[in-house]
Amino acid sequence: MRKSRIRIGLALVCVMSGAAVALGAGCSGIPETFENECNPDTHFPAPICVDAGTDAPADAGTDGPTADNGRCPTETHTCVPLPEGDDAIFWHADPPLLVWIGENVEGEENQPKCLPNTAPAVQARMFSDLVAPPATCDSCSCKPATADCDPVPTSITIRAGTCDDPSAPTLPFDGPAGWDGSCTAANALPQGAECPPGSGVPCLQSIEIGPLPPPQNEKCEVDVVEVPKVTGLVTKWQTTSLACRGVTDTSLCDDAGKMCLPEALFPNRICIWREGLHTQCPTNYQGEPARWMYPEKVKEGRGCTECACGAPSGGACVSSLRLFQDGACSAQFMEKTTASLGGDCDPIFPNGRALGGKETSPAMYMTGTCEASGGEPYGEAMVDVENAVTFCCRPSYVFAG
């Protein structure tokens, strides 16, 4: 990185829209110098750090305009004052810059180019009026819910009466502790059993089967990806600028505080520039409000929220209970669908028959649904304020003279 002594200078700004009014200007600011490092990574390097373009004349950027009599040639050039004011030393661009500012139109053929005879070397291309709508995100979805199911009902009860008789005597017909639903003769009832004994009332008249336990470990997983893909990330600048380095000479003007520059006819404007965002222009460069320009690359903060799935709802466990006359589960006489949604009671015919064994079928999970969330855009794209440049301009002349 090399250091250079930079004299506060000027910029020529070609503005492609807006009206311009000729105004007289006369100031006598004293040129000053300050140290500036030629940083190769900056978005807007000091003009003295920029080499002339390949199409530039051999001495581009070194010599100013010349005249036979040693004076600024008024036919093509004009003497322009240096910036004045308390912070004038911080406004610079020496040699001057020709900056095209206008609508940012797509297509290489529509892009501005530096003028080889006036300002041949590209200084920087910058932008303003950012259009960056929120991100467009893929929608989130959830895989089918999953769960574990227990095939064993919470209770099995023998009733010595009809299902709607709340006073009927009952006997348990549950399986053994830890029953897995395989064939068992636990709590078997012989044929003709009476409840109570000797009452003549058959014990087995109906059977009440409780619900299955609710689904366990019920969950939904995000389908495909947890973070949805950003399908639309539009970043467009409405205004663009091309800064081109020109030449200047203070020796050709009667006033040492002025520079000999190419005539700034509309739509050209003579401007000074400064790094950063500034609202106050030097007193003799207040022809229009300060103009802020930014590097093309934005600070991207847009994205999509992560996908998530809510708790499943509407899921259930389903199985079936088979009843047998014998304890070996070979003489089936009834099969009843069971579910976690609720129990049921069924009559047994004939009353008083033997109830020997029981077994269940494997339980199945009736898939519930999960509500997907996420996939919402967040954040915004922001201009690079740290590398912004401010232009302050003098009014341009509609006609030469």
PDB file of N, CA and C in Angstrom, residues 36-122:
ATOM      1  N   ASN A  36      -2.980  10.349   2.282  1.00  0.00           N
ATOM      2  CA  ASN A  36      -4.011   9.362   2.006  1.00  0.00           C
ATOM      3  C   ASN A  36      -3.328   8.075   1.561  1.00  0.00           C
ATOM      4  N   GLU A  37      -3.741   6.948   2.114  1.00  0.00           N
ATOM      5  CA  GLU A  37      -3.164   5.671   1.736  1.00  0.00           C
ATOM      6  C   GLU A  37      -3.885   5.111   0.516  1.00  0.00           C
ATOM      7  N   CYS A  38      -3.117   4.604  -0.442  1.00  0.00           N
ATOM      8  CA  CYS A  38      -3.702   3.990  -1.628  1.00  0.00           C
ATOM      9  C   CYS A  38      -4.095   2.557  -1.279  1.00  0.00           C
ATOM     10  N   ASN A  39      -5.313   2.381  -0.842  1.00  0.00           N
ATOM     11  CA  ASN A  39      -5.811   1.080  -0.421  1.00  0.00           C
ATOM     12  C   ASN A  39      -6.396   0.350  -1.629  1.00  0.00           C
ATOM     13  N   PRO A  40      -5.816  -0.789  -2.022  1.00  0.00           N
ATOM     14  CA  PRO A  40      -6.319  -1.488  -3.218  1.00  0.00           C
ATOM     15  C   PRO A  40      -7.691  -2.112  -3.019  1.00  0.00           C
ATOM     16  N   ASP A  41      -8.162  -2.226  -1.769  1.00  0.00           N
ATOM     17  CA  ASP A  41      -9.440  -2.877  -1.504  1.00  0.00           C
ATOM     18  C   ASP A  41     -10.598  -1.903  -1.367  1.00  0.00           C
ATOM     19  N   THR A  42     -10.329  -0.617  -1.417  1.00  0.00           N
ATOM     20  CA  THR A  42     -11.408   0.341  -1.230  1.00  0.00           C
ATOM     21  C   THR A  42     -12.311   0.387  -2.449  1.00  0.00           C
ATOM     22  N   HIS A  43     -13.574   0.741  -2.238  1.00  0.00           N
ATOM     23  CA  HIS A  43     -14.540   0.831  -3.339  1.00  0.00           C
ATOM     24  C   HIS A  43     -14.371   2.123  -4.134  1.00  0.00           C
ATOM     25  N   PHE A  44     -13.779   3.117  -3.517  1.00  0.00           N
ATOM     26  CA  PHE A  44     -13.627   4.405  -4.183  1.00  0.00           C
ATOM     27  C   PHE A  44     -12.244   4.952  -3.841  1.00  0.00           C
ATOM     28  N   PRO A  45     -11.182   4.485  -4.529  1.00  0.00           N
ATOM     29  CA  PRO A  45      -9.824   4.904  -4.198  1.00  0.00           C
ATOM     30  C   PRO A  45      -9.586   6.368  -4.518  1.00  0.00           C
ATOM     31  N   ALA A  46      -8.587   6.928  -3.877  1.00  0.00           N
ATOM     32  CA  ALA A  46      -8.197   8.289  -4.212  1.00  0.00           C
ATOM     33  C   ALA A  46      -7.811   8.340  -5.681  1.00  0.00           C
ATOM     34  N   PRO A  47      -8.242   9.350  -6.407  1.00  0.00           N
ATOM     35  CA  PRO A  47      -7.987   9.393  -7.857  1.00  0.00           C
ATOM     36  C   PRO A  47      -6.522   9.236  -8.216  1.00  0.00           C
ATOM     37  N   ILE A  48      -5.633   9.770  -7.387  1.00  0.00           N
ATOM     38  CA  ILE A  48      -4.208   9.686  -7.724  1.00  0.00           C
ATOM     39  C   ILE A  48      -3.707   8.256  -7.658  1.00  0.00           C
ATOM     40  N   CYS A  49      -4.488   7.376  -6.972  1.00  0.00           N
ATOM     41  CA  CYS A  49      -4.097   5.978  -6.853  1.00  0.00           C
ATOM     42  C   CYS A  49      -4.576   5.139  -8.028  1.00  0.00           C
ATOM     43  N   VAL A  50      -5.358   5.728  -8.926  1.00  0.00           N
ATOM     44  CA  VAL A  50      -5.930   4.995 -10.052  1.00  0.00           C
ATOM     45  C   VAL A  50      -5.069   5.189 -11.282  1.00  0.00           C
ATOM     46  N   ASP A  51      -4.708   4.082 -11.931  1.00  0.00           N
ATOM     47  CA  ASP A  51      -3.942   4.171 -13.173  1.00  0.00           C
ATOM     48  C   ASP A  51      -4.872   4.516 -14.322  1.00  0.00           C
ATOM     49  N   ALA A  52      -4.331   5.133 -15.335  1.00  0.00           N
ATOM     50  CA  ALA A  52      -5.123   5.459 -16.517  1.00  0.00           C
ATOM     51  C   ALA A  52      -5.575   4.189 -17.205  1.00  0.00           C
ATOM     52  N   GLY A  53      -6.696   4.245 -17.878  1.00  0.00           N
ATOM     53  CA  GLY A  53      -7.230   3.085 -18.580  1.00  0.00           C
ATOM     54  C   GLY A  53      -6.399   2.731 -19.788  1.00  0.00           C
ATOM     55  N   THR A  54      -6.678   1.560 -20.339  1.00  0.00           N
ATOM     56  CA  THR A  54      -5.895   1.091 -21.484  1.00  0.00           C
ATOM     57  C   THR A  54      -6.116   1.938 -22.723  1.00  0.00           C
ATOM     58  N   ASP A  55      -7.277   2.583 -22.791  1.00  0.00           N
ATOM     59  CA  ASP A  55      -7.559   3.422 -23.957  1.00  0.00           C
ATOM     60  C   ASP A  55      -7.129   4.864 -23.758  1.00  0.00           C
ATOM     61  N   ALA A  56      -6.556   5.158 -22.614  1.00  0.00           N
ATOM     62  CA  ALA A  56      -6.196   6.541 -22.317  1.00  0.00           C
ATOM     63  C   ALA A  56      -4.940   6.934 -23.069  1.00  0.00           C
ATOM     64  N   PRO A  57      -4.784   8.219 -23.343  1.00  0.00           N
ATOM     65  CA  PRO A  57      -3.533   8.686 -23.931  1.00  0.00           C
ATOM     66  C   PRO A  57      -2.366   8.362 -23.016  1.00  0.00           C
ATOM     67  N   ALA A  58      -1.173   8.372 -23.590  1.00  0.00           N
ATOM     68  CA  ALA A  58       0.001   7.966 -22.828  1.00  0.00           C
ATOM     69  C   ALA A  58       0.213   8.814 -21.597  1.00  0.00           C
ATOM     70  N   ASP A  59      -0.167  10.091 -21.630  1.00  0.00           N
ATOM     71  CA  ASP A  59       0.077  10.963 -20.486  1.00  0.00           C
ATOM     72  C   ASP A  59      -1.206  11.241 -19.725  1.00  0.00           C
ATOM     73  N   ALA A  60      -2.226  10.376 -19.889  1.00  0.00           N
ATOM     74  CA  ALA A  60      -3.504  10.625 -19.229  1.00  0.00           C
ATOM     75  C   ALA A  60      -3.319  10.681 -17.735  1.00  0.00           C
ATOM     76  N   GLY A  61      -3.918  11.655 -17.099  1.00  0.00           N
ATOM     77  CA  GLY A  61      -3.872  11.779 -15.667  1.00  0.00           C
ATOM     78  C   GLY A  61      -2.646  12.489 -15.158  1.00  0.00           C
ATOM     79  N   THR A  62      -1.777  12.965 -16.030  1.00  0.00           N
ATOM     80  CA  THR A  62      -0.568  13.632 -15.556  1.00  0.00           C
ATOM     81  C   THR A  62      -0.541  15.094 -15.952  1.00  0.00           C
ATOM     82  N   ASP A  63      -0.989  15.388 -17.161  1.00  0.00           N
ATOM     83  CA  ASP A  63      -0.938  16.773 -17.624  1.00  0.00           C
ATOM     84  C   ASP A  63      -2.334  17.361 -17.700  1.00  0.00           C
ATOM     85  N   GLY A  64      -2.467  18.618 -17.374  1.00  0.00           N
ATOM     86  CA  GLY A  64      -3.739  19.300 -17.500  1.00  0.00           C
ATOM     87  C   GLY A  64      -3.864  19.907 -18.873  1.00  0.00           C
ATOM     88  N   PRO A  65      -4.936  20.649 -19.097  1.00  0.00           N
ATOM     89  CA  PRO A  65      -5.114  21.315 -20.392  1.00  0.00           C
ATOM     90  C   PRO A  65      -4.024  22.355 -20.598  1.00  0.00           C
ATOM     91  N   THR A  66      -3.712  22.605 -21.842  1.00  0.00           N
ATOM     92  CA  THR A  66      -2.665  23.576 -22.160  1.00  0.00           C
ATOM     93  C   THR A  66      -3.201  24.619 -23.118  1.00  0.00           C
ATOM     94  N   ALA A  67      -2.552  25.752 -23.127  1.00  0.00           N
ATOM     95  CA  ALA A  67      -2.889  26.832 -24.064  1.00  0.00           C
ATOM     96  C   ALA A  67      -1.605  27.526 -24.457  1.00  0.00           C
ATOM     97  N   ASP A  68      -1.574  28.049 -25.682  1.00  0.00           N
ATOM     98  CA  ASP A  68      -0.355  28.689 -26.173  1.00  0.00           C
ATOM     99  C   ASP A  68       0.071  29.844 -25.287  1.00  0.00           C
ATOM    100  N   ASN A  69      -0.891  30.542 -24.725  1.00  0.00           N
ATOM    101  CA  ASN A  69      -0.541  31.698 -23.906  1.00  0.00           C
ATOM    102  C   ASN A  69      -0.439  31.349 -22.424  1.00  0.00           C
ATOM    103  N   GLY A  70      -0.498  30.006 -22.097  1.00  0.00           N
ATOM    104  CA  GLY A  70      -0.361  29.599 -20.710  1.00  0.00           C
ATOM    105  C   GLY A  70      -1.587  29.877 -19.881  1.00  0.00           C
ATOM    106  N   ARG A  71      -2.729  30.107 -20.513  1.00  0.00           N
ATOM    107  CA  ARG A  71      -3.956  30.376 -19.782  1.00  0.00           C
ATOM    108  C   ARG A  71      -4.988  29.294 -20.099  1.00  0.00           C
ATOM    109  N   CYS A  72      -6.012  29.185 -19.215  1.00  0.00           N
ATOM    110  CA  CYS A  72      -7.072  28.179 -19.386  1.00  0.00           C
ATOM    111  C   CYS A  72      -7.841  28.484 -20.670  1.00  0.00           C
ATOM    112  N   PRO A  73      -7.898  27.558 -21.639  1.00  0.00           N
ATOM    113  CA  PRO A  73      -8.579  27.806 -22.913  1.00  0.00           C
ATOM    114  C   PRO A  73     -10.091  27.917 -22.715  1.00  0.00           C
ATOM    115  N   THR A  74     -10.614  29.099 -22.799  1.00  0.00           N
ATOM    116  CA  THR A  74     -12.024  29.340 -22.495  1.00  0.00           C
ATOM    117  C   THR A  74     -12.974  28.716 -23.504  1.00  0.00           C
ATOM    118  N   GLU A  75     -12.464  28.350 -24.687  1.00  0.00           N
ATOM    119  CA  GLU A  75     -13.341  27.729 -25.669  1.00  0.00           C
ATOM    120  C   GLU A  75     -13.830  26.362 -25.193  1.00  0.00           C
ATOM    121  N   THR A  76     -13.008  25.670 -24.442  1.00  0.00           N
ATOM    122  CA  THR A  76     -13.344  24.298 -24.038  1.00  0.00           C
ATOM    123  C   THR A  76     -13.290  24.088 -22.536  1.00  0.00           C
ATOM    124  N   HIS A  77     -12.665  25.029 -21.799  1.00  0.00           N
ATOM    125  CA  HIS A  77     -12.450  24.829 -20.372  1.00  0.00           C
ATOM    126  C   HIS A  77     -12.958  26.032 -19.576  1.00  0.00           C
ATOM    127  N   THR A  78     -12.965  25.858 -18.271  1.00  0.00           N
ATOM    128  CA  THR A  78     -13.373  26.935 -17.375  1.00  0.00           C
ATOM    129  C   THR A  78     -12.602  26.824 -16.069  1.00  0.00           C
ATOM    130  N   CYS A  79     -12.437  27.931 -15.377  1.00  0.00           N
ATOM    131  CA  CYS A  79     -11.765  27.934 -14.080  1.00  0.00           C
ATOM    132  C   CYS A  79     -12.815  27.761 -12.980  1.00  0.00           C
ATOM    133  N   VAL A  80     -12.647  26.730 -12.201  1.00  0.00           N
ATOM    134  CA  VAL A  80     -13.619  26.356 -11.178  1.00  0.00           C
ATOM    135  C   VAL A  80     -12.975  26.489  -9.806  1.00  0.00           C
ATOM    136  N   PRO A  81     -13.684  27.072  -8.835  1.00  0.00           N
ATOM    137  CA  PRO A  81     -13.093  27.263  -7.508  1.00  0.00           C
ATOM    138  C   PRO A  81     -12.981  25.962  -6.731  1.00  0.00           C
ATOM    139  N   LEU A  82     -12.013  25.912  -5.848  1.00  0.00           N
ATOM    140  CA  LEU A  82     -11.893  24.808  -4.910  1.00  0.00           C
ATOM    141  C   LEU A  82     -12.963  24.967  -3.830  1.00  0.00           C
ATOM    142  N   PRO A  83     -13.300  23.899  -3.127  1.00  0.00           N
ATOM    143  CA  PRO A  83     -14.336  23.992  -2.092  1.00  0.00           C
ATOM    144  C   PRO A  83     -13.922  24.919  -0.958  1.00  0.00           C
ATOM    145  N   GLU A  84     -14.906  25.590  -0.398  1.00  0.00           N
ATOM    146  CA  GLU A  84     -14.670  26.495   0.712  1.00  0.00           C
ATOM    147  C   GLU A  84     -15.517  26.077   1.906  1.00  0.00           C
ATOM    148  N   GLY A  85     -15.059  26.421   3.085  1.00  0.00           N
ATOM    149  CA  GLY A  85     -15.791  26.096   4.299  1.00  0.00           C
ATOM    150  C   GLY A  85     -14.889  25.442   5.319  1.00  0.00           C
ATOM    151  N   ASP A  86     -15.461  25.200   6.507  1.00  0.00           N
ATOM    152  CA  ASP A  86     -14.668  24.656   7.607  1.00  0.00           C
ATOM    153  C   ASP A  86     -14.117  23.273   7.307  1.00  0.00           C
ATOM    154  N   ASP A  87     -14.877  22.450   6.570  1.00  0.00           N
ATOM    155  CA  ASP A  87     -14.423  21.087   6.290  1.00  0.00           C
ATOM    156  C   ASP A  87     -13.983  20.916   4.845  1.00  0.00           C
ATOM    157  N   ALA A  88     -13.622  21.994   4.197  1.00  0.00           N
ATOM    158  CA  ALA A  88     -13.252  21.927   2.778  1.00  0.00           C
ATOM    159  C   ALA A  88     -12.090  20.979   2.524  1.00  0.00           C
ATOM    160  N   ILE A  89     -11.205  20.839   3.496  1.00  0.00           N
ATOM    161  CA  ILE A  89     -10.018  19.999   3.296  1.00  0.00           C
ATOM    162  C   ILE A  89     -10.375  18.534   3.087  1.00  0.00           C
ATOM    163  N   PHE A  90     -11.550  18.126   3.556  1.00  0.00           N
ATOM    164  CA  PHE A  90     -11.921  16.721   3.448  1.00  0.00           C
ATOM    165  C   PHE A  90     -12.602  16.381   2.120  1.00  0.00           C
ATOM    166  N   TRP A  91     -12.937  17.393   1.340  1.00  0.00           N
ATOM    167  CA  TRP A  91     -13.563  17.151   0.037  1.00  0.00           C
ATOM    168  C   TRP A  91     -12.482  17.162  -1.032  1.00  0.00           C
ATOM    169  N   HIS A  92     -12.468  16.137  -1.866  1.00  0.00           N
ATOM    170  CA  HIS A  92     -11.353  16.008  -2.796  1.00  0.00           C
ATOM    171  C   HIS A  92     -11.736  15.241  -4.049  1.00  0.00           C
ATOM    172  N   ALA A  93     -10.812  15.243  -4.984  1.00  0.00           N
ATOM    173  CA  ALA A  93     -10.824  14.466  -6.220  1.00  0.00           C
ATOM    174  C   ALA A  93      -9.884  15.180  -7.167  1.00  0.00           C
ATOM    175  N   ASP A  94      -8.650  14.879  -7.079  1.00  0.00           N
ATOM    176  CA  ASP A  94      -7.650  15.526  -7.922  1.00  0.00           C
ATOM    177  C   ASP A  94      -6.767  14.448  -8.512  1.00  0.00           C
ATOM    178  N   PRO A  95      -6.774  14.218  -9.799  1.00  0.00           N
ATOM    179  CA  PRO A  95      -7.467  14.973 -10.846  1.00  0.00           C
ATOM    180  C   PRO A  95      -8.980  14.771 -10.775  1.00  0.00           C
ATOM    181  N   PRO A  96      -9.744  15.618 -11.496  1.00  0.00           N
ATOM    182  CA  PRO A  96     -11.200  15.569 -11.393  1.00  0.00           C
ATOM    183  C   PRO A  96     -11.786  14.279 -11.940  1.00  0.00           C
ATOM    184  N   LEU A  97     -13.026  14.053 -11.579  1.00  0.00           N
ATOM    185  CA  LEU A  97     -13.741  12.866 -12.022  1.00  0.00           C
ATOM    186  C   LEU A  97     -14.922  13.265 -12.892  1.00  0.00           C
ATOM    187  N   LEU A  98     -15.106  12.530 -13.966  1.00  0.00           N
ATOM    188  CA  LEU A  98     -16.315  12.687 -14.771  1.00  0.00           C
ATOM    189  C   LEU A  98     -17.236  11.546 -14.366  1.00  0.00           C
ATOM    190  N   VAL A  99     -18.340  11.873 -13.720  1.00  0.00           N
ATOM    191  CA  VAL A  99     -19.213  10.847 -13.157  1.00  0.00           C
ATOM    192  C   VAL A  99     -20.554  10.864 -13.867  1.00  0.00           C
ATOM    193  N   TRP A 100     -20.837   9.770 -14.542  1.00  0.00           N
ATOM    194  CA  TRP A 100     -22.148   9.613 -15.184  1.00  0.00           C
ATOM    195  C   TRP A 100     -23.122   9.089 -14.143  1.00  0.00           C
ATOM    196  N   ILE A 101     -24.244   9.753 -13.965  1.00  0.00           N
ATOM    197  CA  ILE A 101     -25.264   9.320 -13.012  1.00  0.00           C
ATOM    198  C   ILE A 101     -26.601   9.300 -13.724  1.00  0.00           C
ATOM    199  N   GLY A 102     -27.248   8.156 -13.726  1.00  0.00           N
ATOM    200  CA  GLY A 102     -28.529   8.056 -14.406  1.00  0.00           C
ATOM    201  C   GLY A 102     -29.221   6.746 -14.115  1.00  0.00           C
ATOM    202  N   GLU A 103     -30.243   6.455 -14.890  1.00  0.00           N
ATOM    203  CA  GLU A 103     -31.026   5.241 -14.678  1.00  0.00           C
ATOM    204  C   GLU A 103     -30.176   4.005 -14.938  1.00  0.00           C
ATOM    205  N   ASN A 104     -30.293   3.037 -14.068  1.00  0.00           N
ATOM    206  CA  ASN A 104     -29.554   1.787 -14.204  1.00  0.00           C
ATOM    207  C   ASN A 104     -30.329   0.853 -15.127  1.00  0.00           C
ATOM    208  N   VAL A 105     -29.912   0.789 -16.379  1.00  0.00           N
ATOM    209  CA  VAL A 105     -30.585  -0.016 -17.391  1.00  0.00           C
ATOM    210  C   VAL A 105     -29.748  -1.256 -17.664  1.00  0.00           C
ATOM    211  N   GLU A 106     -30.404  -2.411 -17.718  1.00  0.00           N
ATOM    212  CA  GLU A 106     -29.696  -3.656 -17.964  1.00  0.00           C
ATOM    213  C   GLU A 106     -29.180  -3.713 -19.400  1.00  0.00           C
ATOM    214  N   GLY A 107     -28.124  -4.488 -19.572  1.00  0.00           N
ATOM    215  CA  GLY A 107     -27.544  -4.650 -20.900  1.00  0.00           C
ATOM    216  C   GLY A 107     -26.240  -3.902 -21.037  1.00  0.00           C
ATOM    217  N   GLU A 108     -25.215  -4.594 -21.520  1.00  0.00           N
ATOM    218  CA  GLU A 108     -23.898  -3.994 -21.664  1.00  0.00           C
ATOM    219  C   GLU A 108     -23.927  -2.791 -22.597  1.00  0.00           C
ATOM    220  N   GLU A 109     -24.773  -2.853 -23.613  1.00  0.00           N
ATOM    221  CA  GLU A 109     -24.823  -1.749 -24.571  1.00  0.00           C
ATOM    222  C   GLU A 109     -25.392  -0.480 -23.948  1.00  0.00           C
ATOM    223  N   ASN A 110     -26.059  -0.616 -22.812  1.00  0.00           N
ATOM    224  CA  ASN A 110     -26.653   0.549 -22.150  1.00  0.00           C
ATOM    225  C   ASN A 110     -25.771   1.124 -21.044  1.00  0.00           C
ATOM    226  N   GLN A 111     -24.619   0.512 -20.838  1.00  0.00           N
ATOM    227  CA  GLN A 111     -23.760   0.966 -19.753  1.00  0.00           C
ATOM    228  C   GLN A 111     -22.902   2.156 -20.197  1.00  0.00           C
ATOM    229  N   PRO A 112     -22.740   3.130 -19.308  1.00  0.00           N
ATOM    230  CA  PRO A 112     -21.907   4.290 -19.647  1.00  0.00           C
ATOM    231  C   PRO A 112     -20.441   3.906 -19.746  1.00  0.00           C
ATOM    232  N   LYS A 113     -19.685   4.698 -20.499  1.00  0.00           N
ATOM    233  CA  LYS A 113     -18.256   4.448 -20.663  1.00  0.00           C
ATOM    234  C   LYS A 113     -17.496   5.754 -20.492  1.00  0.00           C
ATOM    235  N   CYS A 114     -16.273   5.631 -20.032  1.00  0.00           N
ATOM    236  CA  CYS A 114     -15.437   6.813 -19.844  1.00  0.00           C
ATOM    237  C   CYS A 114     -15.080   7.427 -21.201  1.00  0.00           C
ATOM    238  N   LEU A 115     -14.895   8.744 -21.206  1.00  0.00           N
ATOM    239  CA  LEU A 115     -14.540   9.464 -22.425  1.00  0.00           C
ATOM    240  C   LEU A 115     -13.021   9.555 -22.535  1.00  0.00           C
ATOM    241  N   PRO A 116     -12.448   8.989 -23.590  1.00  0.00           N
ATOM    242  CA  PRO A 116     -10.982   8.892 -23.667  1.00  0.00           C
ATOM    243  C   PRO A 116     -10.269  10.234 -23.705  1.00  0.00           C
ATOM    244  N   ASN A 117     -10.888  11.272 -24.220  1.00  0.00           N
ATOM    245  CA  ASN A 117     -10.195  12.555 -24.347  1.00  0.00           C
ATOM    246  C   ASN A 117     -10.433  13.494 -23.173  1.00  0.00           C
ATOM    247  N   THR A 118     -11.358  13.137 -22.299  1.00  0.00           N
ATOM    248  CA  THR A 118     -11.686  14.021 -21.181  1.00  0.00           C
ATOM    249  C   THR A 118     -11.375  13.392 -19.837  1.00  0.00           C
ATOM    250  N   ALA A 119     -11.870  12.174 -19.635  1.00  0.00           N
ATOM    251  CA  ALA A 119     -11.643  11.454 -18.378  1.00  0.00           C
ATOM    252  C   ALA A 119     -11.514   9.980 -18.723  1.00  0.00           C
ATOM    253  N   PRO A 120     -10.336   9.522 -19.083  1.00  0.00           N
ATOM    254  CA  PRO A 120     -10.174   8.202 -19.691  1.00  0.00           C
ATOM    255  C   PRO A 120     -10.171   7.019 -18.737  1.00  0.00           C
ATOM    256  N   ALA A 121      -9.824   7.223 -17.472  1.00  0.00           N
ATOM    257  CA  ALA A 121      -9.620   6.082 -16.578  1.00  0.00           C
ATOM    258  C   ALA A 121     -10.825   5.874 -15.663  1.00  0.00           C
ATOM    259  N   VAL A 122     -11.263   4.631 -15.567  1.00  0.00           N
ATOM    260  CA  VAL A 122     -12.389   4.309 -14.686  1.00  0.00           C
ATOM    261  C   VAL A 122     -11.954   4.436 -13.235  1.00  0.00           C
TER     262      VAL A 122
END
